[in-house]
Tab-separated table of N, CA and C in Angstrom:
chain	number	residue	atom	x	y	z
A	1	UNK	N	-37.424	149.021	99.596
A	1	UNK	CA	-36.031	149.648	99.693
A	1	UNK	C	-34.862	148.749	99.654
A	2	UNK	N	-33.775	148.553	99.174
A	2	UNK	CA	-32.809	147.389	99.436
A	2	UNK	C	-32.069	148.325	100.885
A	3	UNK	N	-31.245	147.888	101.949
A	3	UNK	CA	-30.823	148.182	102.521
A	3	UNK	C	-29.302	146.962	102.529
A	4	UNK	N	-28.106	147.892	102.834
A	4	UNK	CA	-27.073	146.449	103.091
A	4	UNK	C	-25.979	147.443	103.738
A	5	UNK	N	-25.566	146.607	105.124
A	5	UNK	CA	-24.952	147.191	105.770
A	5	UNK	C	-23.427	147.104	105.102
A	6	UNK	N	-22.705	148.323	105.147
A	6	UNK	CA	-21.019	148.541	104.418
A	6	UNK	C	-20.338	147.431	104.626
A	7	UNK	N	-20.447	147.019	105.704
A	7	UNK	CA	-19.422	145.845	106.104
A	7	UNK	C	-19.479	144.536	105.030
A	8	UNK	N	-20.981	144.160	105.171
A	8	UNK	CA	-21.497	143.375	103.942
A	8	UNK	C	-21.270	143.945	102.509
A	9	UNK	N	-21.814	144.855	102.395
A	9	UNK	CA	-21.201	145.270	100.654
A	9	UNK	C	-19.849	145.157	100.152
A	10	UNK	N	-19.298	144.930	100.776
A	10	UNK	CA	-17.607	144.300	100.599
A	10	UNK	C	-17.610	142.946	99.659
A	11	UNK	N	-18.397	142.105	100.173
A	11	UNK	CA	-18.594	141.219	99.862
A	11	UNK	C	-19.455	140.652	98.896
A	12	UNK	N	-20.176	141.360	98.549
A	12	UNK	CA	-21.417	141.332	97.641
A	12	UNK	C	-21.569	142.558	96.425
A	13	UNK	N	-20.218	143.017	96.188
A	13	UNK	CA	-20.440	144.413	95.491
A	13	UNK	C	-20.740	143.938	94.131
A	14	UNK	N	-20.480	143.246	93.561
A	14	UNK	CA	-21.161	142.515	91.799
A	14	UNK	C	-22.704	142.471	92.592
A	15	UNK	N	-23.377	141.773	93.522
A	15	UNK	CA	-24.673	141.655	93.158
A	15	UNK	C	-25.133	142.694	93.527
A	16	UNK	N	-24.807	143.824	94.469
A	16	UNK	CA	-25.270	145.207	94.320
A	16	UNK	C	-25.376	146.135	93.041
A	17	UNK	N	-24.555	145.909	92.416
A	17	UNK	CA	-24.552	146.725	91.287
A	17	UNK	C	-25.643	145.964	90.246
A	18	UNK	N	-26.047	144.860	90.009
A	18	UNK	CA	-26.591	144.067	89.649
A	18	UNK	C	-28.250	144.516	90.211
A	19	UNK	N	-28.516	144.377	91.507
A	19	UNK	CA	-29.377	145.197	92.164
A	19	UNK	C	-30.223	146.800	91.779
A	20	UNK	N	-28.886	147.648	91.596
A	20	UNK	CA	-28.932	148.483	91.639
A	20	UNK	C	-29.468	149.031	90.158
A	21	UNK	N	-29.488	148.334	89.018
A	21	UNK	CA	-29.736	148.330	88.111
A	21	UNK	C	-31.663	148.527	87.744
A	22	UNK	N	-32.020	148.126	88.772
A	22	UNK	CA	-33.484	148.441	89.054
A	22	UNK	C	-34.058	148.982	89.857
A	23	UNK	N	-33.431	149.085	91.039
A	23	UNK	CA	-33.652	150.161	92.152
A	23	UNK	C	-32.721	150.730	93.091
A	24	UNK	N	-32.248	151.664	93.667
A	24	UNK	CA	-31.475	152.194	94.566
A	24	UNK	C	-30.968	151.243	95.225
A	25	UNK	N	-29.851	150.997	95.664
A	25	UNK	CA	-29.465	149.870	96.842
A	25	UNK	C	-28.499	151.076	98.174
A	26	UNK	N	-29.201	151.346	99.105
A	26	UNK	CA	-28.620	151.893	100.370
A	26	UNK	C	-27.770	151.198	101.200
A	27	UNK	N	-26.913	151.847	101.017
A	27	UNK	CA	-25.376	150.824	102.003
A	27	UNK	C	-25.521	152.144	103.451
A	28	UNK	N	-25.851	151.057	104.597
A	28	UNK	CA	-26.073	151.651	105.930
A	28	UNK	C	-25.026	151.557	106.634
A	29	UNK	N	-24.431	152.749	107.749
A	29	UNK	CA	-23.835	152.096	108.724
A	29	UNK	C	-24.542	152.236	109.871
A	30	UNK	N	-24.365	151.155	110.956
A	30	UNK	CA	-24.836	151.352	112.178
A	30	UNK	C	-26.109	151.637	112.093
A	31	UNK	N	-27.062	150.724	111.005
A	31	UNK	CA	-28.568	150.426	110.507
A	31	UNK	C	-29.412	151.815	110.270
A	32	UNK	N	-27.975	153.100	109.537
A	32	UNK	CA	-28.458	154.183	109.132
A	32	UNK	C	-28.083	154.424	107.735
A	33	UNK	N	-28.746	155.120	106.627
A	33	UNK	CA	-28.406	154.852	105.333
A	33	UNK	C	-27.092	156.180	105.122
A	34	UNK	N	-26.178	155.610	104.528
A	34	UNK	CA	-25.190	156.845	104.360
A	34	UNK	C	-24.588	156.893	102.892
A	35	UNK	N	-24.993	155.741	102.288
A	35	UNK	CA	-25.025	155.935	100.364
A	35	UNK	C	-25.763	155.548	100.028
A	36	UNK	N	-25.652	155.311	98.409
A	36	UNK	CA	-26.731	154.953	97.573
A	36	UNK	C	-25.637	154.528	96.521
A	37	UNK	N	-26.125	153.076	95.694
A	37	UNK	CA	-25.880	152.611	94.780
A	37	UNK	C	-27.204	152.742	93.683
A	38	UNK	N	-26.758	153.569	92.658
A	38	UNK	CA	-27.622	153.787	91.967
A	38	UNK	C	-27.145	153.072	90.175
A	39	UNK	N	-27.919	152.920	89.399
A	39	UNK	CA	-27.649	152.703	87.899
A	39	UNK	C	-27.192	153.966	87.269
A	40	UNK	N	-26.121	153.886	86.375
A	40	UNK	CA	-25.692	155.402	86.018
A	40	UNK	C	-26.239	156.219	85.370
A	41	UNK	N	-27.020	155.275	84.352
A	41	UNK	CA	-28.040	156.308	83.737
A	41	UNK	C	-29.385	156.993	84.209
A	42	UNK	N	-29.615	156.375	85.355
A	42	UNK	CA	-30.444	156.926	86.172
A	42	UNK	C	-29.952	157.988	87.085
A	43	UNK	N	-28.522	157.629	87.272
A	43	UNK	CA	-28.016	159.092	88.362
A	43	UNK	C	-27.787	160.046	87.037
A	44	UNK	N	-27.595	159.911	85.965
A	44	UNK	CA	-27.075	160.914	84.615
A	44	UNK	C	-28.716	161.703	85.037
A	45	UNK	N	-29.868	160.930	84.365
A	45	UNK	CA	-31.332	161.530	84.354
A	45	UNK	C	-31.717	162.839	85.540
A	46	UNK	N	-31.191	161.763	87.000
A	46	UNK	CA	-31.797	162.566	87.986
A	46	UNK	C	-30.543	164.230	87.964
A	47	UNK	N	-29.265	164.137	87.611
A	47	UNK	CA	-28.548	165.065	87.692
A	47	UNK	C	-29.052	166.297	86.558
A	48	UNK	N	-29.022	165.852	85.301
A	48	UNK	CA	-30.001	166.240	84.133
A	48	UNK	C	-31.439	167.149	85.363
A	49	UNK	N	-31.717	166.462	85.560
A	49	UNK	CA	-33.046	166.843	86.292
A	49	UNK	C	-33.459	168.163	87.134
A	50	UNK	N	-32.326	167.766	88.196
A	50	UNK	CA	-31.513	168.828	89.308
A	50	UNK	C	-31.210	170.097	88.477
A	51	UNK	N	-30.775	169.969	87.584
A	51	UNK	CA	-30.147	170.870	86.931
A	51	UNK	C	-31.076	172.151	86.414
A	52	UNK	N	-32.137	171.254	85.713
A	52	UNK	CA	-32.850	171.971	85.263
A	52	UNK	C	-33.954	172.817	86.424
A	53	UNK	N	-34.046	171.529	87.434
A	53	UNK	CA	-35.003	172.293	88.435
A	53	UNK	C	-33.919	173.717	89.124
A	54	UNK	N	-32.950	173.578	89.385
A	54	UNK	CA	-32.576	174.617	89.847
A	54	UNK	C	-32.432	175.850	88.511
A	55	UNK	N	-32.446	175.582	87.593
A	55	UNK	CA	-32.513	176.825	86.375
A	55	UNK	C	-33.889	177.267	86.527
A	56	UNK	N	-35.137	176.464	86.848
A	56	UNK	CA	-36.295	177.349	86.959
A	56	UNK	C	-36.685	177.729	88.237
A	57	UNK	N	-35.847	177.092	89.291
A	57	UNK	CA	-35.890	177.944	90.765
A	57	UNK	C	-35.026	179.826	90.567
A	58	UNK	N	-34.059	179.388	89.665
A	58	UNK	CA	-33.197	180.789	89.515
A	58	UNK	C	-34.112	182.036	88.691
A	59	UNK	N	-35.050	181.145	87.794
A	59	UNK	CA	-35.808	182.236	87.123
A	59	UNK	C	-37.097	182.624	87.648
A	60	UNK	N	-37.695	181.370	88.898
A	60	UNK	CA	-38.677	181.788	89.221
A	60	UNK	C	-37.962	183.176	90.689
A	61	UNK	N	-37.066	183.108	91.005
A	61	UNK	CA	-36.566	184.048	91.912
A	61	UNK	C	-36.387	185.414	91.372
A	62	UNK	N	-35.847	185.779	90.480
A	62	UNK	CA	-35.332	186.554	88.991
A	62	UNK	C	-37.009	187.124	88.848
A	63	UNK	N	-37.967	186.810	88.870
A	63	UNK	CA	-39.360	187.138	88.521
A	63	UNK	C	-39.786	188.106	89.784
A	64	UNK	N	-39.303	187.443	91.264
A	64	UNK	CA	-40.052	187.395	92.387
A	64	UNK	C	-39.067	188.904	92.751
A	65	UNK	N	-37.993	188.760	92.326
A	65	UNK	CA	-37.507	190.207	92.714
A	65	UNK	C	-37.778	191.501	91.866
A	66	UNK	N	-38.102	191.037	90.170
A	66	UNK	CA	-38.388	191.791	89.632
A	66	UNK	C	-39.695	192.263	90.113
A	67	UNK	N	-40.397	191.873	90.365
A	67	UNK	CA	-42.097	192.523	91.112
A	67	UNK	C	-41.645	192.676	92.214
A	68	UNK	N	-40.829	192.434	93.078
A	68	UNK	CA	-40.972	192.833	94.763
A	68	UNK	C	-40.302	194.395	94.495
A	69	UNK	N	-39.273	194.781	93.188
A	69	UNK	CA	-38.830	196.317	93.179
A	69	UNK	C	-40.020	197.053	91.878
A	70	UNK	N	-40.543	196.169	91.829
A	70	UNK	CA	-41.726	196.996	90.725
A	70	UNK	C	-41.438	197.012	89.360
A	71	UNK	N	-40.544	196.583	89.090
A	71	UNK	CA	-39.533	196.841	87.750
A	71	UNK	C	-40.515	196.071	86.689
A	72	UNK	N	-40.489	196.629	85.097
A	72	UNK	CA	-41.537	195.701	84.343
A	72	UNK	C	-40.261	195.325	83.648
A	73	UNK	N	-40.463	194.098	83.077
A	73	UNK	CA	-39.589	193.271	82.462
A	73	UNK	C	-39.237	194.130	80.952
A	74	UNK	N	-38.292	194.348	79.990
A	74	UNK	CA	-38.105	194.585	79.009
A	74	UNK	C	-38.109	193.682	77.890
A	75	UNK	N	-39.331	193.862	76.815
A	75	UNK	CA	-40.001	192.798	76.100
A	75	UNK	C	-39.056	192.241	75.078
A	76	UNK	N	-38.686	191.082	74.858
A	76	UNK	CA	-37.837	190.275	73.964
A	76	UNK	C	-37.497	191.171	73.086
A	77	UNK	N	-38.917	191.586	71.819
A	77	UNK	CA	-38.386	192.119	70.619
A	77	UNK	C	-38.160	193.475	70.875
A	78	UNK	N	-38.106	194.238	72.042
A	78	UNK	CA	-37.240	195.315	71.975
A	78	UNK	C	-35.603	195.040	72.349
A	79	UNK	N	-35.622	194.069	73.023
A	79	UNK	CA	-34.131	193.669	73.850
A	79	UNK	C	-33.419	193.375	72.012
A	80	UNK	N	-33.972	192.328	70.869
A	80	UNK	CA	-33.642	191.871	69.788
A	80	UNK	C	-33.530	192.911	68.994
A	81	UNK	N	-34.550	193.800	69.235
A	81	UNK	CA	-34.127	195.277	68.003
A	81	UNK	C	-32.896	196.060	68.677
A	82	UNK	N	-32.651	196.382	70.171
A	82	UNK	CA	-31.560	197.343	70.413
A	82	UNK	C	-30.052	196.206	70.066
A	83	UNK	N	-29.951	195.319	70.265
A	83	UNK	CA	-28.903	194.361	69.574
A	83	UNK	C	-29.028	194.251	68.427
A	84	UNK	N	-29.357	194.483	67.823
A	84	UNK	CA	-29.377	194.496	65.731
A	84	UNK	C	-29.854	193.268	65.509
A	85	UNK	N	-30.407	192.559	66.343
A	85	UNK	CA	-30.820	190.452	66.096
A	85	UNK	C	-32.143	190.739	65.564
A	86	UNK	N	-32.020	189.788	64.499
A	86	UNK	CA	-33.147	189.626	63.491
A	86	UNK	C	-34.457	189.458	64.444
A	87	UNK	N	-35.630	190.045	63.917
A	87	UNK	CA	-36.861	190.036	64.826
A	87	UNK	C	-37.384	188.732	63.943
């Protein structure tokens, strides 16, 4: 894990960006990480993965709530039929 004090980062920004293409570079203040520089493509993938994980957790929570209430989900075919959608 590469760490760079913020005071040094100002003078070495170009090389920090180059290094971040390979692995995150952590910017530190008083020897504690406070920010990270990461490759933009990797950040985009991480954000997409985080969104998908949030969706999965929401579905899990909905299932748990359904089970805790003793409710039975309506089958998808029945929903489509009620809405007049093709089966």
